[in-house]
PDB file of C-alpha atoms in Angstrom:
ATOM      1  CA  MET A   1       6.212   8.395 -23.644  1.00 78.00           C
ATOM      2  CA  THR A   2       5.392  11.803 -25.117  1.00 89.00           C
ATOM      3  CA  ASP A   3       6.901  15.030 -23.875  1.00 91.00           C
ATOM      4  CA  THR A   4       3.401  16.151 -22.887  1.00 94.00           C
ATOM      5  CA  ARG A   5       2.798  13.080 -20.711  1.00 95.00           C
ATOM      6  CA  ALA A   6       6.236  13.396 -19.115  1.00 96.00           C
ATOM      7  CA  ALA A   7       5.517  17.028 -18.263  1.00 97.00           C
ATOM      8  CA  GLU A   8       2.098  16.098 -16.832  1.00 97.00           C
ATOM      9  CA  LEU A   9       3.618  13.513 -14.527  1.00 97.00           C
ATOM     10  CA  ALA A  10       6.427  15.814 -13.416  1.00 98.00           C
ATOM     11  CA  GLU A  11       4.000  18.625 -12.585  1.00 98.00           C
ATOM     12  CA  ALA A  12       1.546  16.355 -10.766  1.00 98.00           C
ATOM     13  CA  LEU A  13       4.337  14.749  -8.735  1.00 98.00           C
ATOM     14  CA  ALA A  14       5.673  18.155  -7.706  1.00 98.00           C
ATOM     15  CA  VAL A  15       2.206  19.292  -6.609  1.00 98.00           C
ATOM     16  CA  LEU A  16       1.600  16.093  -4.622  1.00 97.00           C
ATOM     17  CA  THR A  17       4.993  16.222  -2.979  1.00 97.00           C
ATOM     18  CA  ALA A  18       4.258  19.780  -1.885  1.00 98.00           C
ATOM     19  CA  ARG A  19       0.847  18.702  -0.534  1.00 97.00           C
ATOM     20  CA  VAL A  20       2.385  15.920   1.542  1.00 97.00           C
ATOM     21  CA  GLU A  21       5.106  18.205   2.871  1.00 97.00           C
ATOM     22  CA  ALA A  22       2.571  20.895   3.778  1.00 98.00           C
ATOM     23  CA  ALA A  23       0.271  18.362   5.442  1.00 98.00           C
ATOM     24  CA  ALA A  24       3.130  16.968   7.506  1.00 98.00           C
ATOM     25  CA  ALA A  25       4.264  20.440   8.534  1.00 97.00           C
ATOM     26  CA  ALA A  26       0.713  21.368   9.551  1.00 97.00           C
ATOM     27  CA  ALA A  27       0.561  18.239  11.714  1.00 97.00           C
ATOM     28  CA  GLY A  28       3.949  18.952  13.279  1.00 97.00           C
ATOM     29  CA  ARG A  29       5.470  15.907  11.605  1.00 97.00           C
ATOM     30  CA  ASP A  30       8.620  15.274   9.593  1.00 97.00           C
ATOM     31  CA  PRO A  31       7.668  15.060   5.880  1.00 96.00           C
ATOM     32  CA  ALA A  32      10.175  12.216   5.529  1.00 96.00           C
ATOM     33  CA  ASP A  33       7.905  10.191   7.825  1.00 97.00           C
ATOM     34  CA  VAL A  34       5.178  10.077   5.152  1.00 98.00           C
ATOM     35  CA  GLU A  35       5.682   7.971   2.035  1.00 97.00           C
ATOM     36  CA  LEU A  36       3.977   9.023  -1.186  1.00 97.00           C
ATOM     37  CA  LEU A  37       3.018   5.798  -2.950  1.00 98.00           C
ATOM     38  CA  PRO A  38       2.073   6.224  -6.626  1.00 98.00           C
ATOM     39  CA  VAL A  39      -0.745   3.855  -7.611  1.00 97.00           C
ATOM     40  CA  THR A  40      -0.082   2.860 -11.201  1.00 97.00           C
ATOM     41  CA  LYS A  41      -2.778   0.232 -11.809  1.00 94.00           C
ATOM     42  CA  PHE A  42      -4.264   0.416 -15.309  1.00 94.00           C
ATOM     43  CA  PHE A  43      -1.479   2.740 -16.471  1.00 96.00           C
ATOM     44  CA  PRO A  44       1.297   1.649 -18.853  1.00 95.00           C
ATOM     45  CA  LEU A  45       4.829   0.674 -17.931  1.00 97.00           C
ATOM     46  CA  SER A  46       6.065   3.808 -19.699  1.00 96.00           C
ATOM     47  CA  ASP A  47       4.457   5.918 -16.968  1.00 97.00           C
ATOM     48  CA  VAL A  48       6.235   3.900 -14.284  1.00 98.00           C
ATOM     49  CA  VAL A  49       9.552   4.315 -16.094  1.00 97.00           C
ATOM     50  CA  GLU A  50       9.056   8.088 -16.247  1.00 97.00           C
ATOM     51  CA  LEU A  51       8.168   8.271 -12.561  1.00 98.00           C
ATOM     52  CA  VAL A  52      11.311   6.330 -11.733  1.00 98.00           C
ATOM     53  CA  ARG A  53      13.275   8.891 -13.729  1.00 97.00           C
ATOM     54  CA  LEU A  54      11.568  11.558 -11.628  1.00 97.00           C
ATOM     55  CA  GLY A  55      12.802   9.897  -8.455  1.00 97.00           C
ATOM     56  CA  CYS A  56       9.975   7.552  -7.403  1.00 98.00           C
ATOM     57  CA  ARG A  57      11.185   4.246  -5.999  1.00 98.00           C
ATOM     58  CA  ALA A  58       7.932   2.593  -4.871  1.00 98.00           C
ATOM     59  CA  PHE A  59       4.668   1.825  -6.636  1.00 98.00           C
ATOM     60  CA  GLY A  60       1.294   0.373  -5.728  1.00 98.00           C
ATOM     61  CA  GLU A  61      -0.614  -2.145  -7.820  1.00 98.00           C
ATOM     62  CA  SER A  62      -3.900  -3.911  -7.122  1.00 96.00           C
ATOM     63  CA  ARG A  63      -4.035  -6.795  -9.614  1.00 95.00           C
ATOM     64  CA  GLU A  64      -1.435  -9.523  -9.421  1.00 96.00           C
ATOM     65  CA  GLN A  65      -1.291 -10.363 -13.105  1.00 95.00           C
ATOM     66  CA  GLU A  66      -0.872  -6.756 -14.194  1.00 96.00           C
ATOM     67  CA  ALA A  67       1.650  -6.094 -11.451  1.00 97.00           C
ATOM     68  CA  SER A  68       3.841  -9.088 -12.246  1.00 97.00           C
ATOM     69  CA  LYS A  69       4.098  -7.969 -15.863  1.00 97.00           C
ATOM     70  CA  LYS A  70       5.134  -4.461 -14.851  1.00 97.00           C
ATOM     71  CA  VAL A  71       7.653  -5.767 -12.329  1.00 98.00           C
ATOM     72  CA  ALA A  72       9.284  -7.910 -15.002  1.00 97.00           C
ATOM     73  CA  GLY A  73       9.126  -5.150 -17.595  1.00 97.00           C
ATOM     74  CA  LEU A  74      10.707  -2.536 -15.347  1.00 98.00           C
ATOM     75  CA  ALA A  75      13.449  -4.965 -14.334  1.00 96.00           C
ATOM     76  CA  LEU A  76      14.359  -5.311 -18.011  1.00 96.00           C
ATOM     77  CA  GLU A  77      14.224  -1.584 -18.753  1.00 95.00           C
ATOM     78  CA  MET A  78      15.934  -0.353 -15.583  1.00 96.00           C
ATOM     79  CA  PRO A  79      17.773  -3.321 -14.067  1.00 95.00           C
ATOM     80  CA  ASP A  80      20.045  -1.236 -11.864  1.00 95.00           C
ATOM     81  CA  VAL A  81      17.328   0.798 -10.131  1.00 96.00           C
ATOM     82  CA  PRO A  82      15.930  -0.723  -6.907  1.00 95.00           C
ATOM     83  CA  VAL A  83      12.139  -0.363  -6.846  1.00 97.00           C
ATOM     84  CA  ARG A  84       9.700  -1.539  -4.186  1.00 98.00           C
ATOM     85  CA  TRP A  85       6.339  -2.842  -5.353  1.00 98.00           C
ATOM     86  CA  HIS A  86       3.332  -2.750  -3.023  1.00 98.00           C
ATOM     87  CA  MET A  87       0.250  -4.917  -3.429  1.00 98.00           C
ATOM     88  CA  ILE A  88      -2.615  -2.668  -2.354  1.00 97.00           C
ATOM     89  CA  GLY A  89      -5.569  -4.643  -3.695  1.00 95.00           C
ATOM     90  CA  SER A  90      -7.375  -7.615  -2.242  1.00 93.00           C
ATOM     91  CA  ILE A  91      -5.419 -10.859  -2.455  1.00 95.00           C
ATOM     92  CA  GLN A  92      -6.851 -14.286  -3.189  1.00 93.00           C
ATOM     93  CA  ARG A  93      -5.167 -17.063  -1.268  1.00 94.00           C
ATOM     94  CA  LYS A  94      -4.388 -18.871  -4.506  1.00 95.00           C
ATOM     95  CA  LYS A  95      -2.396 -15.799  -5.575  1.00 96.00           C
ATOM     96  CA  ALA A  96      -0.265 -15.736  -2.415  1.00 97.00           C
ATOM     97  CA  LYS A  97       2.704 -17.461  -4.028  1.00 97.00           C
ATOM     98  CA  ALA A  98       2.670 -15.113  -7.005  1.00 97.00           C
ATOM     99  CA  VAL A  99       2.360 -12.006  -4.831  1.00 98.00           C
ATOM    100  CA  ALA A 100       5.192 -13.170  -2.588  1.00 97.00           C
ATOM    101  CA  SER A 101       7.426 -13.423  -5.638  1.00 95.00           C
ATOM    102  CA  TRP A 102       7.396  -9.674  -6.335  1.00 97.00           C
ATOM    103  CA  ALA A 103       5.724  -7.647  -3.552  1.00 98.00           C
ATOM    104  CA  TYR A 104       7.741  -5.698  -1.011  1.00 98.00           C
ATOM    105  CA  ALA A 105       4.565  -5.143   1.008  1.00 98.00           C
ATOM    106  CA  ALA A 106       0.917  -6.199   1.035  1.00 98.00           C
ATOM    107  CA  HIS A 107      -1.581  -3.620   2.307  1.00 97.00           C
ATOM    108  CA  SER A 108      -4.884  -5.501   2.314  1.00 94.00           C
ATOM    109  CA  VAL A 109      -4.351  -8.542   4.519  1.00 97.00           C
ATOM    110  CA  ASP A 110      -7.565  -9.246   6.391  1.00 95.00           C
ATOM    111  CA  GLY A 111      -7.822 -12.901   7.369  1.00 95.00           C
ATOM    112  CA  ALA A 112      -5.953 -15.686   9.141  1.00 97.00           C
ATOM    113  CA  ALA A 113      -5.988 -17.986   6.113  1.00 97.00           C
ATOM    114  CA  LEU A 114      -4.433 -15.257   3.952  1.00 98.00           C
ATOM    115  CA  VAL A 115      -1.786 -14.477   6.584  1.00 98.00           C
ATOM    116  CA  THR A 116      -0.835 -18.153   6.680  1.00 98.00           C
ATOM    117  CA  ALA A 117      -0.750 -18.480   2.893  1.00 98.00           C
ATOM    118  CA  LEU A 118       1.381 -15.369   2.434  1.00 98.00           C
ATOM    119  CA  GLY A 119       3.716 -16.425   5.220  1.00 98.00           C
ATOM    120  CA  ARG A 120       4.245 -19.837   3.708  1.00 98.00           C
ATOM    121  CA  ALA A 121       4.824 -18.379   0.240  1.00 98.00           C
ATOM    122  CA  ALA A 122       7.220 -15.686   1.496  1.00 98.00           C
ATOM    123  CA  ALA A 123       9.150 -18.162   3.645  1.00 98.00           C
ATOM    124  CA  ASP A 124       9.564 -20.478   0.657  1.00 97.00           C
ATOM    125  CA  ALA A 125      10.727 -17.563  -1.498  1.00 97.00           C
ATOM    126  CA  LEU A 126      13.252 -16.547   1.158  1.00 97.00           C
ATOM    127  CA  GLU A 127      14.578 -20.083   1.432  1.00 96.00           C
ATOM    128  CA  GLN A 128      14.898 -20.381  -2.326  1.00 95.00           C
ATOM    129  CA  GLY A 129      16.612 -17.020  -2.696  1.00 94.00           C
ATOM    130  CA  ARG A 130      13.725 -15.388  -4.571  1.00 93.00           C
ATOM    131  CA  ARG A 131      13.259 -12.842  -1.790  1.00 95.00           C
ATOM    132  CA  ALA A 132      15.872 -10.949   0.174  1.00 95.00           C
ATOM    133  CA  GLU A 133      13.649 -10.012   3.118  1.00 97.00           C
ATOM    134  CA  PRO A 134      10.296 -10.924   4.670  1.00 98.00           C
ATOM    135  CA  LEU A 135       7.051  -9.688   3.128  1.00 98.00           C
ATOM    136  CA  ARG A 136       5.811  -6.625   4.964  1.00 98.00           C
ATOM    137  CA  VAL A 137       2.100  -6.797   5.765  1.00 98.00           C
ATOM    138  CA  TYR A 138      -0.450  -4.182   6.757  1.00 98.00           C
ATOM    139  CA  LEU A 139      -3.647  -5.558   8.246  1.00 98.00           C
ATOM    140  CA  GLN A 140      -6.742  -4.033   6.700  1.00 97.00           C
ATOM    141  CA  LEU A 141      -9.444  -2.784   9.049  1.00 97.00           C
ATOM    142  CA  SER A 142     -13.080  -2.196   8.204  1.00 95.00           C
ATOM    143  CA  LEU A 143     -14.285   1.049   9.757  1.00 93.00           C
ATOM    144  CA  ASP A 144     -17.954   0.281   9.134  1.00 88.00           C
ATOM    145  CA  GLY A 145     -18.069  -3.492   9.488  1.00 78.00           C
ATOM    146  CA  ASP A 146     -19.056  -4.034   5.837  1.00 78.00           C
ATOM    147  CA  PRO A 147     -17.454  -7.375   4.873  1.00 68.00           C
ATOM    148  CA  SER A 148     -17.951  -6.735   1.159  1.00 74.00           C
ATOM    149  CA  ARG A 149     -15.259  -4.039   1.233  1.00 78.00           C
ATOM    150  CA  GLY A 150     -12.725  -6.162   3.094  1.00 87.00           C
ATOM    151  CA  GLY A 151     -11.043  -5.719   6.416  1.00 94.00           C
ATOM    152  CA  VAL A 152     -11.369  -6.843  10.016  1.00 95.00           C
ATOM    153  CA  ASP A 153     -14.190  -5.092  11.869  1.00 94.00           C
ATOM    154  CA  VAL A 154     -12.609  -2.322  13.936  1.00 94.00           C
ATOM    155  CA  ASN A 155     -15.394  -2.792  16.461  1.00 93.00           C
ATOM    156  CA  ARG A 156     -14.051  -6.271  17.231  1.00 95.00           C
ATOM    157  CA  PRO A 157     -10.715  -5.539  18.928  1.00 96.00           C
ATOM    158  CA  ASP A 158     -10.429  -9.200  19.894  1.00 97.00           C
ATOM    159  CA  LEU A 159     -10.347 -10.182  16.212  1.00 96.00           C
ATOM    160  CA  VAL A 160      -7.990  -7.329  15.352  1.00 97.00           C
ATOM    161  CA  ASP A 161      -5.565  -8.345  18.101  1.00 98.00           C
ATOM    162  CA  GLU A 162      -5.729 -12.009  17.113  1.00 98.00           C
ATOM    163  CA  LEU A 163      -4.851 -11.280  13.493  1.00 98.00           C
ATOM    164  CA  CYS A 164      -2.099  -8.826  14.443  1.00 98.00           C
ATOM    165  CA  ALA A 165      -0.535 -11.444  16.710  1.00 98.00           C
ATOM    166  CA  LEU A 166      -0.721 -14.054  13.960  1.00 98.00           C
ATOM    167  CA  ALA A 167       0.918 -11.770  11.396  1.00 98.00           C
ATOM    168  CA  ASP A 168       3.614 -10.808  13.876  1.00 98.00           C
ATOM    169  CA  SER A 169       4.473 -14.431  14.650  1.00 98.00           C
ATOM    170  CA  THR A 170       4.268 -15.894  11.143  1.00 98.00           C
ATOM    171  CA  ALA A 171       7.611 -16.803   9.571  1.00 98.00           C
ATOM    172  CA  GLY A 172       8.235 -15.031   6.293  1.00 98.00           C
ATOM    173  CA  LEU A 173       6.236 -11.947   7.283  1.00 98.00           C
ATOM    174  CA  ASP A 174       6.896  -8.641   9.009  1.00 98.00           C
ATOM    175  CA  PHE A 175       3.823  -7.094  10.618  1.00 98.00           C
ATOM    176  CA  VAL A 176       4.324  -3.400   9.912  1.00 98.00           C
ATOM    177  CA  GLY A 177       1.008  -1.695  10.536  1.00 98.00           C
ATOM    178  CA  LEU A 178      -2.634  -1.120   9.724  1.00 98.00           C
ATOM    179  CA  MET A 179      -4.527  -0.007   6.638  1.00 97.00           C
ATOM    180  CA  ALA A 180      -8.058   1.236   6.057  1.00 96.00           C
ATOM    181  CA  ILE A 181     -10.195   3.082   3.541  1.00 93.00           C
ATOM    182  CA  PRO A 182     -12.941   5.369   4.864  1.00 91.00           C
ATOM    183  CA  PRO A 183     -16.452   4.018   4.196  1.00 89.00           C
ATOM    184  CA  LEU A 184     -18.298   5.484   1.225  1.00 83.00           C
ATOM    185  CA  HIS A 185     -19.815   8.895   2.025  1.00 85.00           C
ATOM    186  CA  ALA A 186     -18.318   8.820   5.523  1.00 88.00           C
ATOM    187  CA  ASP A 187     -16.683  11.818   7.172  1.00 92.00           C
ATOM    188  CA  ALA A 188     -12.948  11.522   6.506  1.00 92.00           C
ATOM    189  CA  GLU A 189     -12.001  13.330   9.705  1.00 95.00           C
ATOM    190  CA  ALA A 190     -14.006  10.965  11.882  1.00 95.00           C
ATOM    191  CA  SER A 191     -12.839   7.899   9.944  1.00 95.00           C
ATOM    192  CA  PHE A 192      -9.156   8.689  10.199  1.00 97.00           C
ATOM    193  CA  ALA A 193      -9.483   9.703  13.839  1.00 97.00           C
ATOM    194  CA  ARG A 194     -11.033   6.303  14.537  1.00 95.00           C
ATOM    195  CA  LEU A 195      -8.216   4.605  12.644  1.00 96.00           C
ATOM    196  CA  GLU A 196      -5.558   6.571  14.519  1.00 97.00           C
ATOM    197  CA  GLY A 197      -7.127   5.561  17.807  1.00 97.00           C
ATOM    198  CA  GLU A 198      -7.053   1.904  16.814  1.00 97.00           C
ATOM    199  CA  LEU A 199      -3.424   2.158  15.736  1.00 98.00           C
ATOM    200  CA  ASN A 200      -2.509   3.644  19.114  1.00 98.00           C
ATOM    201  CA  ARG A 201      -4.368   0.840  20.881  1.00 98.00           C
ATOM    202  CA  VAL A 202      -2.617  -1.876  18.865  1.00 98.00           C
ATOM    203  CA  GLN A 203       0.770  -0.150  19.123  1.00 98.00           C
ATOM    204  CA  ALA A 204       0.747  -0.610  22.897  1.00 98.00           C
ATOM    205  CA  SER A 205       1.267  -4.343  22.380  1.00 97.00           C
ATOM    206  CA  TYR A 206       4.330  -4.018  20.120  1.00 98.00           C
ATOM    207  CA  GLN A 207       7.818  -2.666  20.653  1.00 97.00           C
ATOM    208  CA  HIS A 208       8.490  -1.898  16.999  1.00 97.00           C
ATOM    209  CA  ARG A 209       6.818   1.155  15.552  1.00 98.00           C
ATOM    210  CA  LEU A 210       3.748   0.387  13.453  1.00 98.00           C
ATOM    211  CA  GLY A 211       2.874   2.342  10.330  1.00 98.00           C
ATOM    212  CA  LEU A 212      -0.444   3.439   8.900  1.00 98.00           C
ATOM    213  CA  SER A 213      -1.373   3.064   5.244  1.00 98.00           C
ATOM    214  CA  ALA A 214      -4.183   5.574   4.836  1.00 97.00           C
ATOM    215  CA  GLY A 215      -5.253   8.443   2.634  1.00 96.00           C
ATOM    216  CA  MET A 216      -5.633   8.898  -1.097  1.00 96.00           C
ATOM    217  CA  SER A 217      -5.788  11.775  -3.569  1.00 94.00           C
ATOM    218  CA  ALA A 218      -8.784  13.563  -2.042  1.00 93.00           C
ATOM    219  CA  ASP A 219      -8.124  13.079   1.655  1.00 96.00           C
ATOM    220  CA  LEU A 220      -4.385  12.714   2.153  1.00 97.00           C
ATOM    221  CA  GLU A 221      -4.111  15.857   4.288  1.00 97.00           C
ATOM    222  CA  THR A 222      -6.621  14.518   6.799  1.00 97.00           C
ATOM    223  CA  ALA A 223      -4.913  11.130   6.825  1.00 98.00           C
ATOM    224  CA  VAL A 224      -1.504  12.690   7.479  1.00 98.00           C
ATOM    225  CA  GLN A 225      -3.019  14.746  10.297  1.00 98.00           C
ATOM    226  CA  HIS A 226      -4.066  11.463  11.899  1.00 98.00           C
ATOM    227  CA  GLY A 227      -0.759   9.659  11.582  1.00 98.00           C
ATOM    228  CA  SER A 228      -0.648   8.126   8.116  1.00 98.00           C
ATOM    229  CA  THR A 229       2.847   7.032   7.129  1.00 98.00           C
ATOM    230  CA  CYS A 230       1.896   5.969   3.587  1.00 98.00           C
ATOM    231  CA  VAL A 231      -0.573   7.747   1.319  1.00 98.00           C
ATOM    232  CA  ARG A 232      -1.691   5.843  -1.776  1.00 98.00           C
ATOM    233  CA  VAL A 233      -2.194   8.292  -4.620  1.00 97.00           C
ATOM    234  CA  GLY A 234      -3.572   7.464  -8.041  1.00 95.00           C
ATOM    235  CA  THR A 235      -5.826  10.024  -9.734  1.00 94.00           C
ATOM    236  CA  ALA A 236      -4.051  13.165  -8.502  1.00 96.00           C
ATOM    237  CA  LEU A 237      -0.795  11.868  -9.930  1.00 97.00           C
ATOM    238  CA  MET A 238      -1.715   9.670 -12.877  1.00 96.00           C
ATOM    239  CA  GLY A 239      -4.923  11.353 -14.039  1.00 94.00           C
ATOM    240  CA  GLN A 240      -8.165   9.561 -14.843  1.00 87.00           C
ATOM    241  CA  ARG A 241      -7.762   5.826 -15.366  1.00 78.00           C
ATOM    242  CA  PRO A 242      -7.822   4.507 -18.920  1.00 74.00           C
ATOM    243  CA  LEU A 243     -11.031   2.674 -19.858  1.00 58.00           C
ATOM    244  CA  THR A 244      -9.070  -0.537 -20.282  1.00 57.00           C
ATOM    245  CA  SER A 245      -5.954  -1.795 -18.571  1.00 50.00           C
ATOM    246  CA  PRO A 246      -2.657  -1.983 -20.491  1.00 49.00           C
TER     247      PRO A 246
END
């Protein structure tokens, strides 16, 4: 870690923190209600270590193999610092056991078979003492119905409700909210308004408060305006991704 890189990360984190705080204030919300989740995929462990030193305690990764290496590496370098790792990428069912071994939360759960696989893996990990608490899951919604981008079609509330109920009742899991990414070239305001409306509809069926994983570097202000409780930020914090992963 060079002094230049450390300074870059510190400056970018300060700017992003100020953006989130300003967005929350503009929406009449408590800034503490919005989590800033650094997305560190493709960046080296040294960057994660520096961000931990700067006060970050949660990170998002999208590839299981890369994430598991970073989790193990950080545990060796900073064994006394509690860090929560979020799986934000798509998850193959065959990777459920591996993900359940390190992830605090999974943000891209979009099918019954995956819910069942993650629940089974998390329950086994809990029983064996490899987890201390259930795996938190956000159900991914598709705002345009394009199956290639993942997510349950928001225009099929029957399917959304069915999957929410399954996640909520599956041992080993905690159903904590919804996640979505605006469709390519779509209006962010309209997309996040649609997502907020769906969250409010689903929330009516649950006593515990549901969160919303929405918003990235370019659109976090709009997402916070529409109720996001977790913004996933990569480029604005980390810079442009390296051409190859570490």
